[in-house]
Coordinates of C-alpha atoms and ligand atoms in Angstrom, one line a residue:
M1 CA 0.8 -17.8 -4.1
T2 CA 1.6 -20.5 -6.7
D3 CA 0.3 -21.8 -9.9
S4 CA -1.6 -18.7 -11.1
P5 CA -3.3 -19.6 -14.4
P6 CA -2.5 -17.5 -17.4
P7 CA -4.4 -14.2 -17.6
T8 CA -7.7 -14.3 -19.1
S9 CA -9.4 -11.4 -20.8
H10 CA -11.9 -9.3 -18.7
R11 CA -12.4 -6.3 -20.9
L12 CA -15.6 -4.3 -20.2
A13 CA -17.6 -2.5 -22.9
P14 CA -16.0 0.9 -23.7
D15 CA -19.0 2.9 -22.2
S16 CA -19.3 0.8 -19.1
L17 CA -19.8 2.5 -15.7
V18 CA -17.8 1.3 -12.6
R19 CA -20.4 1.4 -9.9
H20 CA -20.1 1.3 -6.1
W21 CA -20.6 -1.9 -4.2
I22 CA -22.9 -1.5 -1.2
G23 CA -24.7 -4.1 0.9
G24 CA -23.5 -7.0 -1.4
K25 CA -24.5 -5.6 -4.7
P26 CA -23.7 -2.9 -7.4
F27 CA -25.0 0.5 -6.4
G28 CA -25.7 3.7 -8.2
D29 CA -26.8 3.5 -11.8
Q30 CA -27.3 7.2 -12.3
P31 CA -24.4 9.0 -10.6
E32 CA -24.5 12.7 -10.4
R33 CA -20.8 12.9 -11.0
V34 CA -18.4 10.5 -12.8
G35 CA -14.7 10.3 -13.5
E36 CA -13.0 9.0 -16.7
V37 CA -11.0 5.8 -16.5
Y38 CA -8.2 5.5 -19.2
D39 CA -6.2 2.7 -20.7
P40 CA -2.8 4.3 -20.2
A41 CA -1.3 2.2 -23.0
T42 CA -3.6 3.6 -25.6
G43 CA -4.7 6.9 -24.1
A44 CA -8.4 6.0 -24.6
V45 CA -11.2 6.5 -22.1
T46 CA -12.4 3.0 -21.6
K47 CA -14.8 3.4 -18.7
R48 CA -16.6 5.9 -16.4
V49 CA -16.5 5.6 -12.7
A50 CA -19.3 6.8 -10.4
F51 CA -18.2 9.5 -7.9
A52 CA -20.0 9.1 -4.6
S53 CA -21.9 12.0 -3.0
A54 CA -21.9 12.4 0.8
S55 CA -25.2 10.8 1.0
E56 CA -24.0 7.7 -1.1
V57 CA -21.1 7.4 1.4
D58 CA -23.7 7.5 4.2
Q59 CA -25.5 4.6 2.6
A60 CA -22.3 2.6 2.4
V61 CA -21.5 3.3 6.1
A62 CA -25.0 2.4 7.1
A63 CA -24.8 -0.9 5.3
A64 CA -21.5 -1.5 7.1
V65 CA -22.9 -0.5 10.5
S66 CA -25.9 -2.8 10.0
A67 CA -23.7 -5.7 9.0
F68 CA -21.4 -5.2 12.0
A69 CA -24.1 -6.0 14.4
E70 CA -24.0 -9.7 13.2
W71 CA -20.5 -10.0 11.9
R72 CA -18.8 -9.0 15.1
H73 CA -20.4 -12.2 16.7
S74 CA -19.4 -14.5 13.9
S75 CA -17.1 -17.2 15.1
L76 CA -13.4 -17.1 14.3
A77 CA -13.8 -20.4 12.5
R78 CA -16.4 -19.0 10.2
R79 CA -14.4 -15.9 9.4
S80 CA -11.3 -18.0 8.7
K81 CA -13.3 -20.4 6.4
I82 CA -14.7 -17.4 4.3
L83 CA -11.2 -15.9 4.0
F84 CA -9.7 -19.3 3.0
A85 CA -12.5 -19.6 0.3
L86 CA -11.6 -16.0 -0.9
R87 CA -8.0 -17.0 -1.0
E88 CA -8.8 -20.0 -3.3
I89 CA -11.0 -17.9 -5.6
V90 CA -8.4 -15.1 -6.0
V91 CA -5.6 -17.6 -6.7
D92 CA -7.7 -19.3 -9.3
R93 CA -8.8 -16.1 -11.0
A94 CA -5.7 -13.9 -10.5
G95 CA -5.4 -13.4 -14.3
E96 CA -8.8 -11.6 -14.4
V97 CA -7.9 -9.0 -11.9
A98 CA -4.3 -8.7 -13.2
N99 CA -5.9 -7.8 -16.6
L100 CA -8.1 -5.2 -15.0
I101 CA -5.0 -3.7 -13.3
T102 CA -3.1 -3.5 -16.5
E103 CA -6.0 -2.0 -18.5
E104 CA -6.5 0.7 -15.9
H105 CA -3.1 1.3 -14.4
G106 CA -0.8 0.3 -17.2
K107 CA 1.8 -1.9 -15.4
V108 CA 2.9 -5.0 -17.2
L109 CA 0.8 -8.2 -16.6
S110 CA 3.6 -10.0 -14.8
D111 CA 3.8 -7.1 -12.4
A112 CA 0.0 -7.0 -12.0
L113 CA 0.1 -10.7 -11.2
G114 CA 2.9 -10.0 -8.6
E115 CA 0.7 -7.5 -6.9
V116 CA -2.2 -9.9 -6.7
S117 CA 0.2 -12.5 -5.2
R118 CA 1.1 -10.0 -2.4
A119 CA -2.6 -9.4 -1.8
V120 CA -3.1 -13.1 -1.4
D121 CA -0.3 -13.3 1.1
V122 CA -2.2 -10.9 3.4
I123 CA -5.4 -12.9 2.8
E124 CA -3.5 -16.0 3.9
L125 CA -2.3 -14.2 7.0
A126 CA -5.8 -13.3 7.9
C127 CA -6.9 -16.9 7.4
G128 CA -4.8 -17.5 10.7
I129 CA -7.0 -15.1 12.7
P130 CA -7.8 -17.7 15.4
A131 CA -4.2 -17.8 16.3
L132 CA -3.6 -14.0 15.8
L133 CA -6.4 -13.1 18.1
K134 CA -5.3 -15.2 21.0
G135 CA -5.2 -13.3 24.3
G136 CA -3.3 -14.0 27.5
Y137 CA -4.7 -15.7 30.6
S138 CA -3.3 -15.7 34.1
E139 CA -4.7 -17.9 36.6
E140 CA -4.8 -17.0 40.3
V141 CA -3.4 -13.5 40.1
S142 CA -5.0 -13.1 43.5
T143 CA -6.7 -15.6 45.6
N144 CA -9.4 -17.2 43.3
V145 CA -9.0 -14.4 40.8
D146 CA -8.1 -14.9 37.1
V147 CA -7.2 -12.3 34.6
Y148 CA -7.4 -12.6 30.8
S149 CA -7.1 -10.2 27.9
I150 CA -9.3 -10.1 24.7
R151 CA -9.2 -8.0 21.6
Q152 CA -12.5 -6.8 20.1
P153 CA -13.4 -5.2 16.8
L154 CA -13.8 -1.5 16.4
G155 CA -16.8 -1.2 14.1
V156 CA -16.6 0.3 10.6
A157 CA -13.1 0.8 9.1
A158 CA -12.5 2.9 5.9
V159 CA -9.7 2.0 3.6
I160 CA -8.6 4.8 1.2
S161 CA -6.1 3.7 -1.3
P162 CA -3.8 5.0 -4.1
F163 CA -3.7 4.3 -7.8
N164 CA -0.4 2.4 -7.9
F165 CA -1.4 -0.9 -6.3
P166 CA -5.2 -1.1 -6.9
A167 CA -5.5 -4.7 -5.6
M168 CA -2.6 -5.1 -3.1
V169 CA -3.0 -1.9 -1.0
P170 CA -6.8 -2.4 -0.3
A171 CA -5.8 -6.0 0.6
W172 CA -3.2 -4.8 3.1
F173 CA -6.1 -3.8 5.4
F174 CA -9.5 -5.3 4.5
P175 CA -8.8 -9.0 5.1
I176 CA -7.4 -8.3 8.6
A177 CA -10.1 -5.8 9.4
V178 CA -12.9 -8.3 8.5
A179 CA -11.0 -11.2 10.1
C180 CA -10.9 -9.2 13.3
G181 CA -14.8 -8.8 13.2
N182 CA -15.0 -5.3 11.6
T183 CA -16.9 -4.2 8.6
V184 CA -15.2 -2.1 5.9
V185 CA -15.8 0.6 3.3
V186 CA -13.0 0.8 0.7
K187 CA -12.5 4.0 -1.3
P188 CA -10.1 3.0 -4.1
S189 CA -8.3 5.5 -6.4
E190 CA -10.6 6.9 -9.0
K191 CA -7.9 6.3 -11.6
D192 CA -8.2 2.4 -11.4
P193 CA -11.3 1.5 -9.5
S194 CA -12.2 -1.8 -10.9
A195 CA -9.9 -4.2 -9.0
S196 CA -11.6 -3.3 -5.6
V197 CA -15.0 -4.0 -7.0
W198 CA -13.7 -7.3 -8.4
M199 CA -12.3 -8.2 -5.0
A200 CA -15.7 -7.4 -3.3
E201 CA -17.6 -9.5 -5.7
R202 CA -15.1 -12.5 -5.0
A203 CA -15.5 -11.9 -1.2
A204 CA -19.3 -12.2 -1.7
E205 CA -18.8 -15.5 -3.6
A206 CA -16.6 -16.7 -0.8
G207 CA -19.6 -16.2 1.6
L208 CA -18.8 -12.9 3.2
P209 CA -22.2 -11.5 4.3
E210 CA -23.7 -8.4 2.6
G211 CA -22.5 -5.2 3.9
V212 CA -19.2 -6.5 5.5
L213 CA -17.1 -5.3 2.6
N214 CA -18.4 -2.2 0.6
V215 CA -16.7 -0.2 -2.0
V216 CA -17.5 3.6 -2.8
H217 CA -15.7 5.4 -5.6
G218 CA -14.9 9.0 -5.8
D219 CA -12.8 11.9 -4.9
K220 CA -12.3 14.3 -2.0
V221 CA -16.1 14.5 -1.5
A222 CA -16.2 10.8 -0.6
V223 CA -12.9 11.0 1.5
D224 CA -14.1 14.0 3.5
R225 CA -17.4 12.4 4.4
L226 CA -15.6 9.2 5.5
L227 CA -13.3 11.3 7.6
E228 CA -16.1 13.0 9.5
H229 CA -18.8 10.3 9.5
P230 CA -19.5 9.3 13.1
G231 CA -20.1 5.7 12.1
V232 CA -16.6 5.3 10.9
K233 CA -14.2 4.2 13.7
A234 CA -10.9 3.7 11.9
I235 CA -9.2 5.0 8.7
S236 CA -6.4 3.3 6.9
F237 CA -5.1 5.7 4.2
V238 CA -2.3 5.2 1.6
G239 CA -1.3 8.0 -0.8
S240 CA 0.9 11.0 -1.2
T241 CA 2.3 12.8 1.9
P242 CA 0.2 15.9 1.7
I243 CA -3.1 14.0 1.5
A244 CA -1.9 11.5 4.2
R245 CA -1.2 14.5 6.5
Y246 CA -4.6 15.9 5.8
V247 CA -6.3 12.5 6.4
Y248 CA -4.4 12.0 9.6
E249 CA -5.2 15.5 11.0
N250 CA -8.9 15.4 10.0
G251 CA -9.6 11.9 10.9
T252 CA -8.0 12.1 14.3
R253 CA -9.9 15.5 14.9
H254 CA -13.1 13.6 14.3
G255 CA -12.0 11.0 17.0
K256 CA -11.0 8.2 14.7
R257 CA -8.1 5.8 14.9
V258 CA -6.0 6.7 11.8
Q259 CA -2.9 5.2 10.0
A260 CA -1.9 7.3 7.0
L261 CA 0.9 6.0 4.8
G262 CA 2.5 8.6 2.7
G263 CA 5.0 9.2 0.0
A264 CA 8.6 8.3 -0.4
K265 CA 12.1 9.0 -1.7
N266 CA 14.0 5.8 -1.3
H267 CA 17.9 5.7 -1.4
M268 CA 20.0 2.8 -2.4
V269 CA 23.5 3.1 -0.9
V270 CA 26.3 1.3 -2.7
L271 CA 29.5 0.9 -0.8
P272 CA 32.9 0.5 -2.6
D273 CA 33.1 -3.2 -1.8
A274 CA 29.7 -4.0 -3.3
D275 CA 29.1 -6.5 -6.1
L276 CA 28.4 -3.8 -8.8
D277 CA 26.6 -6.1 -11.2
L278 CA 24.2 -7.2 -8.5
A279 CA 23.9 -3.4 -7.6
A280 CA 23.2 -2.3 -11.1
D281 CA 20.7 -5.1 -11.7
A282 CA 18.9 -4.0 -8.5
A283 CA 19.0 -0.3 -9.3
V284 CA 17.4 -0.9 -12.7
S285 CA 14.8 -3.4 -11.4
A286 CA 13.8 -1.2 -8.4
G287 CA 14.0 2.1 -10.3
F288 CA 12.0 1.2 -13.4
G289 CA 9.7 -1.6 -12.4
S290 CA 6.1 -0.5 -12.6
A291 CA 7.5 2.6 -14.4
G292 CA 8.9 3.9 -11.0
E293 CA 5.2 4.2 -9.7
R294 CA 5.9 2.2 -6.5
C295 CA 6.3 3.7 -3.1
M296 CA 9.3 1.4 -2.6
A297 CA 10.8 2.2 -5.9
I298 CA 14.5 3.2 -5.7
S299 CA 14.7 6.9 -6.6
A300 CA 18.3 7.9 -5.6
V301 CA 21.3 5.7 -5.9
V302 CA 24.0 6.9 -3.5
A303 CA 27.3 5.8 -4.9
V304 CA 30.1 5.9 -2.4
E305 CA 33.3 6.7 -4.4
P306 CA 35.2 5.4 -6.2
V307 CA 32.4 3.2 -7.7
A308 CA 30.2 5.9 -9.4
D309 CA 31.7 5.8 -12.9
Q310 CA 31.6 2.1 -13.1
L311 CA 28.0 1.9 -11.7
V312 CA 26.6 4.5 -13.9
G313 CA 28.1 2.5 -16.9
K314 CA 26.6 -0.7 -15.7
I315 CA 23.1 0.9 -15.0
S316 CA 23.1 2.6 -18.5
E317 CA 24.0 -0.7 -20.2
R318 CA 21.0 -2.4 -18.6
M319 CA 18.6 0.4 -19.3
A320 CA 19.4 0.2 -23.0
K321 CA 17.9 -3.3 -23.0
L322 CA 14.6 -2.4 -21.4
K323 CA 11.5 -2.8 -23.7
V324 CA 8.8 -0.2 -23.1
G325 CA 5.2 -0.6 -24.4
D326 CA 1.8 -1.8 -23.8
G327 CA 1.9 -4.0 -20.6
R328 CA -0.2 -6.7 -22.3
R329 CA 2.8 -7.3 -24.8
D330 CA 6.2 -8.9 -24.0
V331 CA 7.7 -5.6 -22.6
D332 CA 9.5 -4.7 -19.3
M333 CA 7.9 -1.4 -18.6
G334 CA 4.4 0.1 -19.3
P335 CA 3.1 3.6 -19.6
L336 CA 2.5 6.0 -16.7
V337 CA -1.0 6.2 -15.3
T338 CA -2.3 9.4 -16.8
A339 CA -1.2 12.0 -19.5
A340 CA -0.9 14.6 -16.7
H341 CA 1.4 12.5 -14.6
R342 CA 3.5 11.7 -17.7
E343 CA 3.9 15.5 -18.4
K344 CA 4.8 16.1 -14.7
V345 CA 7.5 13.5 -14.8
A346 CA 8.9 14.6 -18.2
G347 CA 9.0 18.1 -16.6
Y348 CA 11.6 16.9 -14.1
L349 CA 13.9 15.8 -16.9
T350 CA 13.8 19.4 -18.2
A351 CA 14.2 20.7 -14.5
G352 CA 17.2 18.3 -13.7
V353 CA 19.0 19.5 -16.8
A354 CA 18.4 23.2 -15.9
E355 CA 19.6 22.6 -12.4
G356 CA 22.9 21.1 -13.7
A357 CA 22.5 17.4 -13.4
R358 CA 24.0 15.2 -16.2
L359 CA 21.2 13.5 -18.1
V360 CA 22.9 10.2 -19.0
V361 CA 19.8 8.5 -20.5
D362 CA 16.8 10.5 -21.7
G363 CA 13.6 8.5 -21.8
R364 CA 11.7 11.0 -23.8
G365 CA 12.8 9.6 -27.1
V366 CA 12.2 6.0 -26.3
E367 CA 11.2 3.4 -28.9
L368 CA 7.7 2.0 -28.2
D369 CA 6.0 -1.3 -28.6
G370 CA 2.6 0.3 -28.2
S371 CA 0.4 3.2 -29.3
S372 CA 2.0 6.6 -29.6
D373 CA -1.2 8.0 -27.8
G374 CA -0.3 6.0 -24.7
F375 CA 1.2 7.8 -21.6
F376 CA 4.7 6.5 -22.3
L377 CA 8.0 7.8 -21.0
G378 CA 11.0 5.7 -21.2
P379 CA 13.6 5.1 -18.4
S380 CA 15.8 8.0 -17.6
L381 CA 19.1 8.3 -15.6
F382 CA 20.6 11.4 -14.1
D383 CA 24.2 11.5 -12.7
E384 CA 25.9 14.1 -10.6
V385 CA 22.6 14.9 -8.8
T386 CA 23.0 17.1 -5.7
P387 CA 20.6 17.4 -2.7
G388 CA 19.4 20.9 -3.6
M389 CA 18.0 19.9 -6.9
T390 CA 14.2 19.3 -7.2
I391 CA 14.9 15.9 -8.9
Y392 CA 16.4 15.0 -5.6
T393 CA 14.1 16.7 -3.2
D394 CA 10.7 15.9 -4.9
E395 CA 9.0 12.5 -5.0
I396 CA 8.9 12.1 -8.8
F397 CA 7.0 8.8 -8.9
G398 CA 8.2 7.9 -12.4
P399 CA 11.0 6.1 -14.3
V400 CA 13.7 8.6 -13.3
L401 CA 16.8 7.4 -11.4
S402 CA 19.3 9.9 -9.9
V403 CA 22.8 9.0 -9.0
V404 CA 24.3 11.0 -6.1
R405 CA 28.1 10.7 -5.6
V406 CA 29.4 10.9 -2.0
E407 CA 32.9 10.3 -0.5
S408 CA 32.1 8.2 2.5
Y409 CA 29.5 6.0 4.3
E410 CA 29.0 8.7 6.8
T411 CA 27.9 11.2 4.1
A412 CA 25.7 8.6 2.5
L413 CA 24.0 7.8 5.8
R414 CA 23.5 11.6 6.6
L415 CA 21.8 12.1 3.3
V416 CA 19.3 9.3 3.9
N417 CA 18.7 10.5 7.5
E418 CA 18.2 14.1 6.6
N419 CA 15.6 13.3 3.9
P420 CA 12.1 14.1 5.2
Y421 CA 10.8 10.8 3.8
G422 CA 11.7 7.5 5.6
N423 CA 9.8 4.7 3.7
G424 CA 12.4 2.3 2.4
T425 CA 16.1 2.1 1.8
A426 CA 18.8 -0.4 0.8
I427 CA 22.4 -0.9 1.2
F428 CA 24.6 -2.9 -1.2
T429 CA 27.8 -4.3 0.3
N430 CA 29.7 -7.4 1.0
D431 CA 30.6 -6.2 4.5
G432 CA 28.3 -7.7 7.0
G433 CA 29.5 -5.3 9.7
A434 CA 28.8 -2.2 7.4
A435 CA 25.3 -3.5 6.7
R436 CA 24.7 -4.1 10.4
R437 CA 25.8 -0.7 11.2
F438 CA 23.5 0.8 8.6
Q439 CA 20.5 -1.1 9.7
N440 CA 21.1 0.2 13.2
E441 CA 21.7 3.9 12.2
V442 CA 19.4 4.6 9.3
E443 CA 16.2 6.4 10.1
V444 CA 13.9 4.6 7.7
G445 CA 11.1 2.0 8.5
M446 CA 12.0 -0.7 6.0
V447 CA 15.7 -1.6 5.2
G448 CA 17.1 -3.9 2.6
V449 CA 20.5 -5.5 2.7
N450 CA 21.5 -6.4 -0.9
V451 CA 17.6 -6.3 -1.4
P452 CA 16.4 -3.2 -3.3
I453 CA 12.7 -3.4 -2.5
P454 CA 12.3 -4.6 1.0
V455 CA 8.5 -4.8 1.3
P456 CA 8.0 -6.9 4.4
V457 CA 6.3 -10.3 4.0
A458 CA 2.7 -10.5 5.5
Q459 CA 3.6 -11.6 9.0
Y460 CA 5.8 -8.5 9.5
S461 CA 4.3 -5.1 9.1
F462 CA 4.7 -2.5 6.3
G463 CA 5.4 1.1 7.3
G464 CA 7.8 4.0 6.9
W465 CA 9.0 6.6 9.3
K466 CA 9.0 10.5 9.2
S467 CA 6.8 11.9 6.5
S468 CA 6.0 8.5 5.1
L469 CA 3.6 7.5 7.8
F470 CA 1.4 9.5 10.1
G471 CA 0.1 7.4 13.1
D472 CA 1.5 4.7 15.2
S473 CA 0.6 1.5 13.4
H474 CA 2.1 0.0 10.3
A475 CA 0.0 -2.0 7.8
Y476 CA -0.7 -5.7 8.2
G477 CA 1.2 -8.3 10.3
E478 CA 0.8 -7.9 14.2
D479 CA 0.4 -4.1 13.8
G480 CA -2.6 -4.7 11.5
V481 CA -4.4 -6.9 14.1
R482 CA -3.7 -4.4 16.9
F483 CA -4.9 -1.5 14.7
F484 CA -8.3 -3.1 13.9
T485 CA -9.0 -4.2 17.5
R486 CA -9.3 -2.7 21.0
G487 CA -7.9 -4.5 24.0
K488 CA -9.9 -5.5 27.0
V489 CA -8.8 -7.1 30.2
V490 CA -11.1 -9.0 32.3
T491 CA -10.5 -9.7 36.0
S492 CA -12.8 -12.4 37.3
R493 CA -13.6 -14.2 40.5
W494 CA -16.1 -16.9 40.8
L495 CA -17.5 -17.0 44.2
D496 CA -16.7 -19.7 46.5
P497 CA -17.5 -20.3 50.2
S498 CA -14.5 -18.2 51.3
H499 CA -15.7 -14.9 49.9
G500 CA -16.3 -12.4 52.6
G501 CA -17.8 -9.1 53.1
V502 CA -17.7 -5.5 51.9
D503 CA -14.1 -3.9 51.5
L504 CA -13.8 -0.2 50.4
G505 CA -10.0 -0.6 50.1
F506 CA -8.3 -0.5 46.6
P507 CA -8.1 -4.0 45.2
Q508 CA -4.7 -5.7 46.1
S509 CA -3.4 -9.1 45.4
S510 CA -3.7 -11.5 48.2
Ligands
NAD601 P1 -3.0 10.5 -3.8 O1 -2.6 11.0 -2.5 O2 -3.3 11.4 -4.9 O3 -4.4 9.7 -3.7 C1 -4.6 8.7 -2.6 C2 -6.1 8.6 -2.3 O4 -6.6 9.9 -1.8 C3 -7.0 8.3 -3.5 O5 -8.0 7.4 -3.1 C4 -7.6 9.7 -3.9 O6 -8.8 9.6 -4.5 C5 -7.6 10.5 -2.6 N1 -7.4 11.9 -2.7 C6 -6.7 12.5 -3.6 N2 -6.7 13.9 -3.4 C7 -7.5 14.0 -2.3 C8 -7.8 15.2 -1.6 N3 -7.5 16.4 -1.9 N4 -8.6 15.0 -0.5 C9 -8.9 13.8 0.0 N5 -8.6 12.7 -0.7 C10 -7.9 12.8 -1.8 O7 -2.0 9.3 -4.2 P2 -1.9 8.6 -5.6 O8 -1.3 9.6 -6.6 O9 -3.1 7.8 -5.9 O10 -0.8 7.5 -5.3 C11 0.7 7.8 -5.3 C12 1.2 8.2 -4.0 O11 0.9 7.2 -2.9 C13 2.7 8.5 -3.9 O12 3.0 9.5 -3.2 C14 3.2 7.1 -3.3 O13 4.4 7.2 -2.6 C15 2.1 6.9 -2.3 N6 2.1 5.5 -1.8 C16 2.5 5.3 -0.5 C17 2.6 3.9 -0.1 C18 3.1 3.7 1.3 O14 2.9 2.5 1.7 N7 3.7 4.5 2.0 C19 2.1 2.9 -0.9 C20 1.6 3.3 -2.2 C21 1.6 4.5 -2.6

């Protein structure tokens, strides 16, 4: 994406209700249950969000089922034109949705715009659906017989997304799902629900028919109904590993196709020959961007000796320059998403010290450019972390970086491979052979070579290994097209004068 305009203000009234979006319009003025949406930079409740009941989820699915009957027959040209129009609108108005993200999630505005740009990348990929859905054709496989393959939509797909990328993660799935002829129900995180509704409104402006893209808000009640609803054929889930496992097991038990992307613990291996300034820049950027609330954030820096002392020094120097505050101001790092999450992450600082790690930088006393009521925690650095410590084993999902010192490449590799997560990893080195060996031997789905956050571009697919993904398909790219379609192969013979008679034998080529 290029030339995004500067962000414009899109602040809603303090008492406003974030409603569902069903059948092309807002839905549910009088919800039985609501959640509170915070501005993490001020700590204030700024909105309420409707929590869907099972019967409201049923209405969203019914709208999607009904829209599917027509949408599945829409031409590829029409789908592509609508997605292209959506792409234009989102690029033009990226500032609006970035503001919504910062107001509800807390990440700094430039980072929110970056997330929107990644969402646009997948919409752009989906604009090419006529090429992506091309099948194969073999003429004359047998005498006068041709065979061709086609891919058809599944029906209604549900997308259940986490708080940390409220625009990008739904957009990993819905553009490709609708481009393939499916209809969609998105259940975004209840912590920052507005970006999904914003996107559905823009899709309607772009010409997407009513009911093709719906949004229901809520919690476990809504998720459980989507998992069991017979009208839902596929589930794309992204979130923490325990919920991903739950969604995968329950969704597949109800006969659905499920891809469930889970949590992470990403290691960055620094070999002795690496450029340590580059490595320190990368560790700080990838450890503290978005306050560490990224599934591809670097959590553990594995320093292969003798570089650790020097690397820790360089990382600390850079951390001292980071400005923490309200993401709408000129700062590097915003608050955490909720007060409870801030307390949980701060608890790991206490635990790490108690377990014997050396707390080199303590983010608890950080100087702020923002309200003291916000959910702020400055960047923290632990050194001499060992694999038994909870700060190493747990996904902290906050601005806490751990340095683990090891003696060799082999120990570094073993550490990464023994970790139950396998989302992303990176190696920093100037040795091409070492990097090539690492990419071959490491048991992780996405690997960076001197790149700390190796999120694949849209034409490749995003997904981890082990406890970071349940199911066979990664998100977007070719995997996305395969996930949202079923293959069919047609064998055809148009009769000609040479056809002849009954034959009970098994068909053979002739
Ligand atoms: P979460 O698991 O708490 O929530 C994800 C979704 O599940 C939300 O829509 C939420 O409403 C729903 N949910 C929560 N509890 C549920 C329950 N008991 N039953 C059914 N549904 C439930 O995750 P989060 O805190 O919103 O997001 C952070 C997590 O997401 C981290 O673990 C992060 O690593 C992971 N994540 C992974 C990827 C990836 O691509 N692998 C990407 C982004 C985030």
